[in-house]
Amino acid sequence: MTIARLEPFRPARADWLHAGLVALALFTLYAATSPRSVALEDDSLFVLSSYFLGVEHPPGYPLFTLIGHLFTYLPFGSVAYRVHLASALFGALSGAAAWLCARSLIHGRLPAYLAAFALGLSPVFWSQSIIAEVYTLNTFFFLVLVYLGLQASARSAQAPQREAGGVLLWMALVFGLSLSNHWPLMLLVAPAFAVLLWPLRNELLKRLGLLSWLAILGLVPYLWMIRRSWMAVPINFDGPLETLPEIAFFISRAGYAGIDTSASADWMDRVKFIQFFGGQLFLQFAVVGTLLAAIGFTVQWRLLGHRVAAFLTLAFLMCSAVLLLLLGFDYSAATKHIFHVYPLPAYAVFALWMGLGFAWLARRYALRRGHAAAGGAAVLALMLALGARTNMLTSHDWGARYAQAILRILPQNAVVFGQGEADLGPMAYFHMIENWRPDITLYQTKGLVLGNRLFHPLRTDEVSAQRKLREMIDQQTDPVVFTLDAYSGNAQVDRWLYIAVDKSSTDPLQVTVDIPDEAVRFFEESIAGAEEPNAWVAFFQGELRRRYALLLARSLQRDRAPDERTRRHLDLLAKDFQGALGIAEGMVLNKEGYSVGAVASLLDAARIAMPSDAGKSHVSRFFYLRAVVRANMGDKRGAAQDLETAVAVWPREDNKAIEQLEDLYREAGDAAGLKALQGRIKRNKSLNLPAS
């Protein structure tokens, strides 16, 4: 019995039934484990845009928005849960498509089941199948194209015009639709399909006109999105897109240039990311599956032929290693989490290799059908346990609890300026869909996301935007508050979960700390000591720990011991990197002064607790604070070294260390050093473009 198929695979009714069973099993799993309310990442924004038929963040994802809107009509569950089921459906259909792709490559149904469930149970694919995200739809389109491409390629020698040509027409339409969902990832993998379809190049050229029109037909959702952006919709990320430059800027994702490529990223960041991706291959497929995939990769060249093997290999590399080289991310826990969902098409290829490797081993050692089935079930049971551990222990509802905590303590009739997916998105979901706090008014500080913007972000320069924001705040008679940010035009009342504008003074350095009991309870229940497996949730929890620690330390009185609760919180926070950093910064900002020895001790604790994947902005903050302490101790040389390190690690114009280092250069009369520093920051500014 051969392992790989040499003849075209023509699925029988039983094959479609088996693929349907895979989809049903995965959909049941995803539906059972999906969050019942909004989660973090882009979940809340996709739910909002689906519900209101709005415009998502660039490039807009119009196809998912339209599909997600259909799911909002389901007669059960919250609106968020209904849209989550859209991702669950396409995650399940991706498993079915993987089953058919494996059957197209490998004899026998058992390897196909192994490949399909290996993809569906992998922790990251599972995680994207239970929230509102575009990656399962993207993977589904990729696998459908793989299946159709294998069909066209296998049939080309027998009847290229009658059968293969018809398949090519479907491929063109599906490819166009895939671009309406996530064009960057699909364009990235397109060269692999050129390898697969090379024998059909004459047929492709002959039908190029019709194929092009079918691909363009798949792009129609973008026309709907542009037209929709002209309307008064509650969710409209960049506002009306009325000119060709605005449309190109939005769809090309040009506003994310400063996020996709950081000025502080270097070759070491790429090396670490490649190491991270290698580790993910072992994690996602539970080591045993990884070894099976390695065998499959090795034997594919002999069993599948060089062209099909080259196609799978190139598809895998384009969505993983090549993508890493193009992105230029800083290496950190947060950016690892951002990246780890991008290679899902690569994981789909890996699952196919896994099925091939399993089939080769079963034939190599002449395993009986029962023994082979038991072995495959054992591998999948291991993957199920790993995927369940990752996805069922994650606090999917943390973002909802965070938003609810803010909404509960906001003052009556407050004007609230939020930032993004952690605060604005979940708050907007509860406020605009579930009718929480109808008395408040939500805005986004940069004029993004919400339709009630103060200015058009693509047509307003930063100076004008700040002027409009200041004028609006000055005219307000209701309370004005900011979450995850502060307003620099007035004094502040910092209540941790939000910062209220204090119009009694225009001195932004005048800060009153007043943390409500409700916020303290949220800290104790959802922040203090939290060990969150989801890196995105952990990132925001860390930020909130640092800010809470800063406020506690900033409000300490030197002539009075802290109360028992404050002391207990400070002791707990001092053991955490972000917490220790926040306490140190708060003590430096304390108006009554601070103990240099105490701050130095906290910074030592922060250095010891600093994780290897700490964000560069936090590492820079550590060196900046240590420089402040050294300067106050009279160690100007040590302070200058720490400031230089802080700037080198995080060369952004908003880095506090820059101003301090400039002052030291001026004080030392080092004109050359000052000029070099200013030139470096100016060059880096052009690379760190705002994401608007």
XYZ file of C-alpha atoms in Angstrom:
692
model
C 0.000 0.000 0.000
C 1.368 3.437 -0.927
C 1.294 6.372 1.473
C 0.967 9.381 -0.802
C -1.646 9.745 -3.514
C -0.478 9.593 -7.087
C -3.956 9.885 -8.594
C -6.402 12.821 -8.188
C -8.453 12.661 -5.010
C -12.159 12.641 -5.752
C -14.015 12.839 -2.443
C -16.931 10.463 -2.049
C -20.010 11.189 0.005
C -18.384 9.394 2.935
C -15.392 11.736 2.760
C -17.620 14.786 3.015
C -19.369 13.138 5.948
C -16.069 12.536 7.752
C -14.997 16.134 7.123
C -18.355 17.269 8.470
C -17.841 15.201 11.637
C -14.492 16.917 12.177
C -16.155 20.307 11.819
C -18.992 19.351 14.169
C -16.640 18.096 16.868
C -14.433 21.189 16.718
C -17.360 23.595 16.617
C -18.865 21.945 19.689
C -15.553 22.315 21.519
C -15.116 25.957 20.521
C -18.703 26.910 21.304
C -18.426 25.310 24.754
C -15.178 27.100 25.632
C -15.833 30.481 24.015
C -16.082 33.523 26.333
C -19.638 34.635 27.004
C -18.612 38.306 27.042
C -15.926 40.465 25.440
C -12.278 39.518 25.729
C -9.056 41.407 25.022
C -6.956 41.532 21.831
C -9.210 42.967 19.100
C -12.238 41.023 20.266
C -14.376 43.924 21.458
C -13.636 46.008 18.354
C -14.665 43.160 16.033
C -17.831 42.624 18.061
C -18.661 46.330 17.884
C -17.976 46.639 14.157
C -19.970 43.469 13.463
C -22.940 44.658 15.503
C -23.050 48.178 14.032
C -21.753 47.205 10.565
C -18.903 49.597 11.227
C -15.335 49.907 9.977
C -12.666 47.959 11.867
C -9.022 48.957 12.254
C -6.893 48.912 9.067
C -7.248 47.284 6.623
C -10.878 47.094 7.735
C -11.620 43.339 7.416
C -14.958 44.019 5.692
C -15.743 40.375 4.950
C -15.477 39.310 8.588
C -17.543 42.337 9.605
C -20.361 41.321 7.259
C -20.258 37.695 8.375
C -20.032 38.684 12.029
C -23.092 40.882 11.612
C -25.130 37.895 10.458
C -24.182 36.067 13.650
C -25.478 38.931 15.812
C -28.990 37.823 14.800
C -28.642 34.488 16.586
C -31.429 34.221 19.183
C -29.264 33.218 22.150
C -26.295 34.392 24.187
C -24.747 37.834 24.435
C -23.875 39.751 21.286
C -20.202 39.087 22.004
C -20.761 35.333 22.252
C -22.714 35.294 18.995
C -19.838 36.927 17.089
C -17.396 34.551 18.796
C -19.341 31.746 17.145
C -18.396 33.138 13.730
C -14.744 32.486 14.539
C -15.721 29.099 15.972
C -17.487 28.164 12.733
C -14.515 29.011 10.549
C -12.158 27.313 12.986
C -14.268 24.183 12.651
C -14.451 24.521 8.860
C -10.665 24.930 8.786
C -10.423 21.533 10.468
C -12.706 20.044 7.808
C -10.642 21.679 5.044
C -7.444 20.312 6.620
C -9.019 16.843 6.600
C -9.750 17.129 2.875
C -6.258 18.480 2.150
C -4.697 15.572 4.038
C -6.901 13.116 2.124
C -5.722 14.742 -1.115
C -2.115 14.031 -0.149
C -2.224 10.838 1.902
C -3.994 7.487 1.598
C -6.234 6.580 4.514
C -8.562 8.540 6.742
C -6.699 8.148 10.024
C -3.804 10.471 9.019
C -6.402 12.992 7.834
C -8.106 12.926 11.220
C -4.758 13.375 12.924
C -3.862 16.391 10.757
C -7.282 18.042 11.126
C -7.525 17.687 14.900
C -3.845 18.548 15.383
C -4.549 21.941 13.844
C -7.884 22.394 15.611
C -6.559 21.468 19.062
C -3.309 23.426 18.879
C -3.433 26.063 21.648
C -3.111 29.156 19.462
C -5.618 28.006 16.832
C -8.058 27.092 19.578
C -7.553 30.520 21.175
C -8.430 32.307 17.934
C -11.479 30.086 17.368
C -13.219 31.258 20.536
C -12.957 35.043 20.213
C -13.947 37.488 17.494
C -10.853 37.484 15.272
C -10.063 37.094 11.578
C -7.412 34.385 11.749
C -9.632 31.301 11.566
C -11.368 32.716 8.484
C -7.930 33.429 7.013
C -6.777 29.855 7.725
C -9.986 28.479 6.217
C -9.404 30.406 2.984
C -5.780 29.240 2.896
C -6.736 25.566 3.285
C -9.540 25.842 0.721
C -6.989 27.248 -1.728
C -4.583 24.415 -0.869
C -7.302 21.848 -1.507
C -8.374 23.451 -4.788
C -4.757 23.876 -5.866
C -4.019 20.213 -5.215
C -7.145 19.262 -7.160
C -6.199 21.444 -10.127
C -2.603 20.278 -10.095
C -3.499 16.580 -9.906
C -6.105 16.808 -12.685
C -4.024 18.952 -15.043
C -2.393 15.996 -16.773
C -5.746 14.321 -17.476
C -8.117 17.094 -18.545
C -6.588 20.527 -17.991
C -9.199 22.519 -19.842
C -12.352 20.806 -18.674
C -11.555 20.145 -14.989
C -8.427 22.004 -13.912
C -9.576 25.202 -15.594
C -12.847 25.175 -13.699
C -11.016 24.717 -10.399
C -8.814 27.701 -11.229
C -11.895 29.894 -11.549
C -12.991 28.931 -8.036
C -9.467 29.583 -6.762
C -9.507 33.103 -8.196
C -12.793 33.955 -6.477
C -11.707 32.447 -3.144
C -8.384 34.283 -3.333
C -10.173 37.591 -3.889
C -12.460 36.923 -0.927
C -9.453 36.022 1.216
C -7.929 39.431 0.446
C -11.147 41.026 1.742
C -10.443 39.357 5.057
C -6.660 39.580 5.640
C -4.763 40.595 2.523
C -1.233 40.858 4.045
C -1.063 37.199 5.076
C -2.669 35.924 1.878
C -0.428 37.957 -0.418
C 2.549 36.714 1.556
C 1.695 33.082 0.839
C 0.727 33.663 -2.828
C 4.205 32.781 -4.255
C 3.799 29.251 -2.904
C 0.701 28.755 -5.055
C 2.681 29.864 -8.096
C 4.965 26.880 -7.466
C 2.024 24.493 -7.067
C 0.255 25.707 -10.196
C 3.343 25.981 -12.401
C 2.230 23.127 -14.722
C -0.970 25.110 -15.346
C 0.818 28.327 -16.321
C -0.462 28.243 -19.902
C -4.019 27.692 -18.697
C -3.592 30.554 -16.213
C -2.369 32.902 -18.932
C -5.181 31.904 -21.273
C -7.820 32.626 -18.634
C -6.039 35.567 -17.014
C -8.741 38.092 -17.835
C -11.595 36.059 -16.355
C -9.472 35.003 -13.369
C -8.606 38.628 -12.660
C -12.243 39.684 -12.758
C -13.221 36.898 -10.382
C -10.474 37.943 -7.956
C -11.679 41.547 -8.204
C -15.231 40.362 -7.521
C -13.945 38.953 -4.252
C -12.766 42.458 -3.306
C -16.289 43.935 -3.457
C -16.558 43.997 0.381
C -13.939 46.780 0.356
C -16.244 48.909 -1.800
C -19.010 48.347 0.736
C -16.621 49.292 3.551
C -15.586 52.553 1.881
C -19.209 53.477 1.220
C -20.109 52.553 4.796
C -17.360 54.810 6.157
C -19.196 57.827 4.700
C -22.217 57.141 6.900
C -22.845 58.141 10.505
C -21.979 54.767 12.045
C -20.984 54.396 15.722
C -17.799 52.440 14.875
C -15.684 53.985 12.132
C -11.978 53.587 12.834
C -10.390 56.385 10.764
C -13.583 58.219 9.839
C -14.887 58.841 6.309
C -12.510 57.593 3.583
C -13.332 60.077 0.849
C -10.133 60.459 -1.175
C -7.856 57.964 -2.888
C -4.911 58.811 -0.581
C -7.118 58.220 2.486
C -8.378 54.917 1.095
C -4.847 53.794 0.192
C -3.507 54.859 3.595
C -6.199 52.877 5.385
C -6.235 49.672 3.334
C -2.437 49.528 3.043
C -2.112 49.730 6.855
C 0.385 52.572 6.460
C -0.605 53.890 9.873
C 0.898 50.790 11.487
C 4.381 51.412 10.123
C 5.649 52.418 13.558
C 4.196 49.256 15.108
C 5.232 46.667 12.518
C 8.782 48.038 12.408
C 10.375 49.564 15.494
C 13.416 51.836 15.449
C 14.777 49.991 18.475
C 14.532 46.511 16.904
C 17.797 44.921 15.764
C 19.069 41.566 14.517
C 19.040 40.154 18.046
C 15.278 40.741 18.234
C 14.823 38.706 15.058
C 17.045 35.917 16.395
C 14.957 35.781 19.587
C 11.748 35.710 17.583
C 13.008 32.835 15.440
C 13.935 30.975 18.640
C 10.464 31.760 19.986
C 8.803 30.426 16.832
C 10.871 27.259 17.037
C 9.704 26.792 20.609
C 6.118 27.367 19.509
C 6.364 24.481 17.040
C 7.077 22.179 19.970
C 4.445 23.786 22.198
C 1.612 23.907 19.669
C 2.009 20.266 18.648
C 2.991 18.810 22.028
C 6.520 17.720 21.004
C 5.336 14.309 19.726
C 3.367 15.963 16.957
C 6.383 18.135 16.166
C 8.550 15.041 15.708
C 5.913 13.482 13.442
C 5.819 16.706 11.379
C 9.610 16.652 11.095
C 9.375 13.131 9.667
C 6.626 14.277 7.309
C 8.728 17.205 6.128
C 11.634 14.833 5.434
C 9.715 12.180 3.514
C 7.486 14.585 1.558
C 10.143 15.177 -1.094
C 10.117 11.500 -2.032
C 6.451 10.716 -1.411
C 4.681 13.844 -2.668
C 7.126 14.950 -5.340
C 9.412 17.944 -5.339
C 6.849 20.449 -6.601
C 4.175 19.722 -3.979
C 6.841 19.474 -1.271
C 8.342 22.780 -2.384
C 4.861 24.347 -2.329
C 4.210 23.229 1.261
C 7.679 24.274 2.395
C 7.462 27.710 0.808
C 3.962 28.272 2.227
C 5.270 27.358 5.678
C 8.305 29.644 5.431
C 6.454 32.647 3.995
C 4.014 32.730 6.914
C 6.692 32.265 9.540
C 10.380 33.007 8.965
C 9.892 35.442 6.072
C 7.133 37.245 7.959
C 9.447 37.630 10.956
C 12.128 39.206 8.776
C 9.595 41.668 7.333
C 8.033 42.770 10.623
C 10.938 44.089 12.690
C 9.209 43.803 16.090
C 10.905 44.558 19.373
C 11.132 41.284 21.279
C 8.889 41.267 24.350
C 6.117 39.227 25.946
C 3.486 41.503 24.387
C 4.925 41.461 20.844
C 5.400 37.696 21.028
C 1.694 37.432 21.721
C 0.886 39.753 18.816
C 3.024 37.671 16.457
C 2.069 34.194 17.643
C -1.282 34.229 15.797
C 0.173 35.218 12.423
C 1.685 31.804 11.502
C -1.619 29.883 11.603
C -1.317 28.985 7.883
C 2.175 27.693 8.665
C 0.712 25.588 11.481
C -1.855 24.216 9.009
C 1.015 23.043 6.772
C 2.747 21.630 9.844
C -0.400 19.626 10.672
C -0.388 18.162 7.148
C 3.250 17.151 7.592
C 2.273 15.606 10.907
C -0.341 13.438 9.190
C 2.168 12.421 6.514
C 4.810 11.558 9.108
C 2.297 9.476 11.049
C 1.273 7.567 7.897
C 4.912 6.895 7.023
C 5.673 5.555 10.510
C 2.550 3.360 10.488
C 3.600 1.820 7.176
C 7.304 1.643 8.092
C 6.575 -0.423 11.190
C 3.535 -2.218 9.727
C 1.251 -1.084 12.524
C -2.127 -2.738 12.726
C -5.114 -0.494 12.216
C -6.051 -0.671 15.892
C -2.529 0.096 17.078
C -2.229 3.016 14.658
C -5.582 4.390 15.800
C -4.546 4.082 19.444
C -1.282 5.888 18.737
C -3.029 8.695 16.880
C -5.615 9.022 19.659
C -2.842 9.239 22.261
C -1.144 12.059 20.360
C -4.419 13.959 20.029
C -5.267 13.386 23.704
C -1.953 14.975 24.626
C -2.681 17.946 22.362
C -6.205 18.245 23.775
C -4.808 18.411 27.306
C -2.269 21.047 26.312
C -4.796 23.131 24.400
C -7.323 22.894 27.229
C -4.723 23.920 29.785
C -3.857 26.988 27.756
C -7.373 28.076 26.808
C -9.485 26.972 29.741
C -7.210 28.480 32.402
C -7.014 31.862 30.658
C -9.078 34.676 32.180
C -11.076 35.410 29.035
C -13.444 37.571 31.072
C -10.712 39.762 32.544
C -11.191 42.512 29.956
C -14.920 42.538 30.685
C -14.325 42.727 34.443
C -11.824 45.536 33.955
C -14.261 47.573 31.863
C -17.091 46.948 34.303
C -14.902 48.068 37.218
C -14.184 51.358 35.432
C -17.814 51.918 34.503
C -18.969 51.343 38.080
C -16.778 54.092 39.537
C -17.009 56.738 36.822
C -18.641 59.987 37.987
C -22.153 60.799 36.820
C -22.401 62.221 33.265
C -18.664 61.806 32.772
C -16.976 62.531 29.451
C -14.615 59.551 29.099
C -11.558 59.406 26.857
C -10.381 55.827 26.287
C -7.415 54.428 24.389
C -7.909 51.071 22.675
C -8.682 47.376 22.920
C -8.037 47.078 26.668
C -10.228 49.908 27.913
C -12.173 51.678 25.160
C -13.294 48.536 23.326
C -14.798 46.655 26.293
C -16.266 49.861 27.769
C -17.846 50.726 24.419
C -19.310 47.224 24.197
C -21.050 47.483 27.578
C -22.034 51.121 27.062
C -23.224 50.958 23.438
C -24.594 47.411 23.193
C -25.568 46.354 26.716
C -26.590 49.885 27.768
C -24.301 50.215 30.772
C -23.955 53.778 32.057
C -26.103 55.565 29.462
C -25.212 58.854 31.204
C -21.563 58.886 30.075
C -20.074 59.954 26.727
C -17.183 57.990 25.218
C -14.414 59.411 23.016
C -11.065 58.195 21.740
C -8.222 60.637 22.361
C -6.760 60.372 18.842
C -10.109 60.522 17.082
C -10.060 56.823 16.239
C -12.599 53.969 16.444
C -15.748 55.822 17.523
C -17.955 57.743 15.131
C -18.411 60.706 17.511
C -14.816 61.893 17.024
C -13.698 65.428 17.796
C -11.604 65.578 14.628
C -10.780 63.494 11.560
C -7.511 61.680 12.380
C -6.328 61.540 8.760
C -6.903 65.242 8.108
C -5.824 66.822 11.385
C -2.237 67.462 12.442
C -1.171 66.801 16.013
C -1.114 70.466 17.051
C -4.651 71.060 15.752
C -5.880 67.836 17.351
C -4.506 68.886 20.739
C -6.088 72.313 20.362
C -9.504 70.820 19.594
C -9.186 68.456 22.548
C -8.208 71.326 24.866
C -11.081 73.516 23.655
C -13.571 70.713 24.172
C -12.325 70.033 27.711
C -12.333 73.729 28.610
C -15.963 74.034 27.515
C -17.138 70.989 29.457
C -19.153 71.453 32.634
C -19.378 67.700 33.278
C -16.455 65.671 34.679
C -13.776 64.773 32.117
C -11.726 61.608 32.696
C -9.042 59.600 30.893
C -8.322 55.878 31.136
C -4.825 54.461 30.588
C -3.619 57.996 29.885
C -3.584 61.494 31.366
C -4.339 65.007 30.117
C -1.385 67.370 30.362
C -3.328 70.649 30.285
C -4.572 70.644 33.890
C -4.008 69.237 37.335
C -5.165 65.655 37.857
C -7.079 63.551 40.322
C -5.665 60.057 39.821
C -8.089 57.321 40.806
C -5.948 54.555 39.260
C -8.575 53.125 36.891
C -9.119 56.587 35.507
C -7.647 60.081 35.829
C -10.012 63.031 36.269
C -9.152 66.464 34.890
C -8.890 68.990 37.736
C -9.704 72.433 36.319
C -8.764 74.202 39.547
C -5.180 74.374 38.267
C -3.349 74.279 34.937
C -0.290 72.651 36.525
C -0.154 69.042 35.227
C 2.351 68.171 37.954
C -0.293 68.786 40.610
C -1.657 65.285 41.186
C -4.111 64.212 43.867
C -4.245 60.476 44.535
C -7.704 59.157 45.430
C -8.246 55.436 44.789
C -11.892 54.402 45.392
C -12.638 51.296 47.458
C -14.270 49.662 44.417
C -11.005 50.058 42.516
C -9.031 48.638 45.443
C -11.286 45.582 45.443
C -10.648 45.132 41.726
C -6.909 45.290 42.415
C -7.132 42.636 45.116
C -9.395 40.320 43.120
C -8.049 40.692 39.572
C -4.565 42.250 39.655
C -2.627 41.463 42.829
C -0.643 38.268 42.491
C -2.363 37.306 39.229
C -0.454 34.729 37.175
C -2.129 34.942 33.795
C -1.098 32.521 30.978
C -2.438 34.887 28.304
C 0.418 37.308 27.599
C -1.899 40.092 26.425
C -3.934 40.001 29.632
C -0.727 39.706 31.665
C 0.692 42.775 29.895
C -2.202 45.009 30.929
C -2.286 43.548 34.414
C 1.401 44.425 34.715
C 0.751 47.986 33.559
C -2.022 48.377 36.115
C 0.190 46.919 38.861
C 2.903 49.431 38.054
C 0.458 52.359 38.111
C -1.177 51.180 41.335
C 2.250 50.834 42.978
C 3.273 54.273 41.728
C 0.180 55.888 43.232
C 0.612 54.173 46.597
C 4.252 55.236 46.839
C 3.521 58.736 45.584
C 0.941 59.301 48.325
C 3.062 57.994 51.224
C 3.706 60.461 54.034
C 7.165 60.459 55.586
C 5.923 61.314 59.059
C 3.179 58.684 59.103
C 3.342 54.916 58.692
C 1.087 53.479 55.961
C -2.071 51.689 57.009
C -2.131 47.902 57.135
C -3.779 47.454 53.730
C -1.344 49.820 51.980
C 1.640 48.141 53.639
C 0.364 44.715 52.608
C -0.106 45.873 49.006
C 3.347 47.465 48.888
C 4.984 44.300 50.221
C 3.205 42.261 47.573
C 4.066 44.666 44.740
C 7.730 44.889 45.736
C 8.164 41.227 44.726
C 6.995 41.895 41.160
C 9.069 43.591 38.434
C 6.361 46.039 37.408
C 5.292 46.571 41.000
C 8.824 47.299 42.252
C 9.395 49.630 39.312
C 6.159 51.471 40.102
C 6.988 51.869 43.793
C 10.422 53.237 42.924
C 8.960 55.735 40.452
C 6.250 56.770 42.906
C 8.813 57.420 45.630
C 10.858 59.576 43.237
C 7.709 61.592 42.436
C 6.658 61.897 46.086
C 6.440 65.608 46.935
C 7.844 64.951 50.398
C 11.032 63.532 48.957
C 12.340 60.000 49.110
C 15.008 57.781 50.607
C 17.724 57.145 48.039
C 18.592 53.869 49.732
C 14.994 52.654 49.663
C 14.592 53.456 45.957
C 17.947 51.857 45.141
C 16.854 48.722 47.013
C 13.583 48.593 45.051
C 15.412 48.998 41.759
C 17.694 46.110 42.707
C 14.583 44.039 43.388
C 13.152 45.088 40.021
C 16.405 44.141 38.267
C 16.344 40.674 39.834
C 12.655 40.159 38.984
C 12.968 41.583 35.437
C 11.807 38.898 32.966
C 13.938 38.092 29.953
C 11.134 39.252 27.649
C 10.401 42.521 29.446
C 9.331 45.316 27.099
C 12.063 47.734 26.060
C 10.068 50.698 27.357
C 10.066 49.122 30.823
C 13.762 48.270 30.659
C 14.425 51.876 29.641
C 12.297 53.118 32.544
C 14.410 51.040 34.937
C 17.661 52.638 33.737
C 16.087 56.100 33.791
C 15.023 55.723 37.412
C 18.415 54.368 38.391
C 20.020 57.358 36.679
C 17.829 59.712 38.731
C 18.950 57.995 41.930
C 22.626 58.083 40.919
C 22.380 61.751 40.000
C 20.901 62.552 43.415
C 23.769 60.645 45.001
C 26.257 62.820 43.096
C 27.309 60.079 40.675
C 26.950 62.105 37.457
C 29.061 59.704 35.425
C 26.985 56.686 36.454
C 23.801 58.665 35.822
C 24.958 59.568 32.318
C 25.756 55.925 31.551
C 22.309 54.810 32.708
C 20.599 57.565 30.721
C 22.540 56.617 27.609
C 21.470 53.007 28.109
C 17.851 54.085 28.626
C 17.887 56.035 25.351
C 19.706 53.295 23.439
C 17.204 50.672 24.580
C 14.133 52.817 23.787
C 15.042 55.623 21.318
C 11.624 57.257 21.271
C 11.064 60.988 21.527
C 8.671 60.473 24.458
C 11.414 58.793 26.531
C 11.938 60.854 29.718
C 15.625 59.950 29.702
C 16.272 62.081 26.612
C 15.633 65.414 28.315
C 17.727 64.415 31.336
C 20.597 63.284 29.116
C 20.454 66.511 27.116
C 20.744 68.470 30.374
C 23.783 66.428 31.408
C 25.441 67.017 28.024
C 24.802 70.755 28.326
C 26.084 70.822 31.897
C 29.261 68.994 30.829
C 29.676 71.209 27.735
C 29.556 68.170 25.457
C 28.146 69.813 22.299
C 29.130 66.894 20.080
C 27.328 64.373 22.304
C 24.233 66.598 22.443
C 24.141 66.995 18.659
C 24.590 63.258 18.093
C 21.778 62.464 20.535
C 19.349 64.914 18.930
C 20.197 63.629 15.459
C 19.587 60.042 16.504
C 16.212 60.864 18.016
C 15.221 62.819 14.910
C 16.095 59.859 12.664
C 14.216 57.425 14.861
C 11.159 59.688 14.955
C 10.665 59.123 11.235
C 10.574 55.353 11.836
C 8.216 55.443 14.820
C 5.163 56.762 13.019
C 1.877 57.031 14.895
C -0.596 54.219 14.314
C -3.448 56.394 13.122
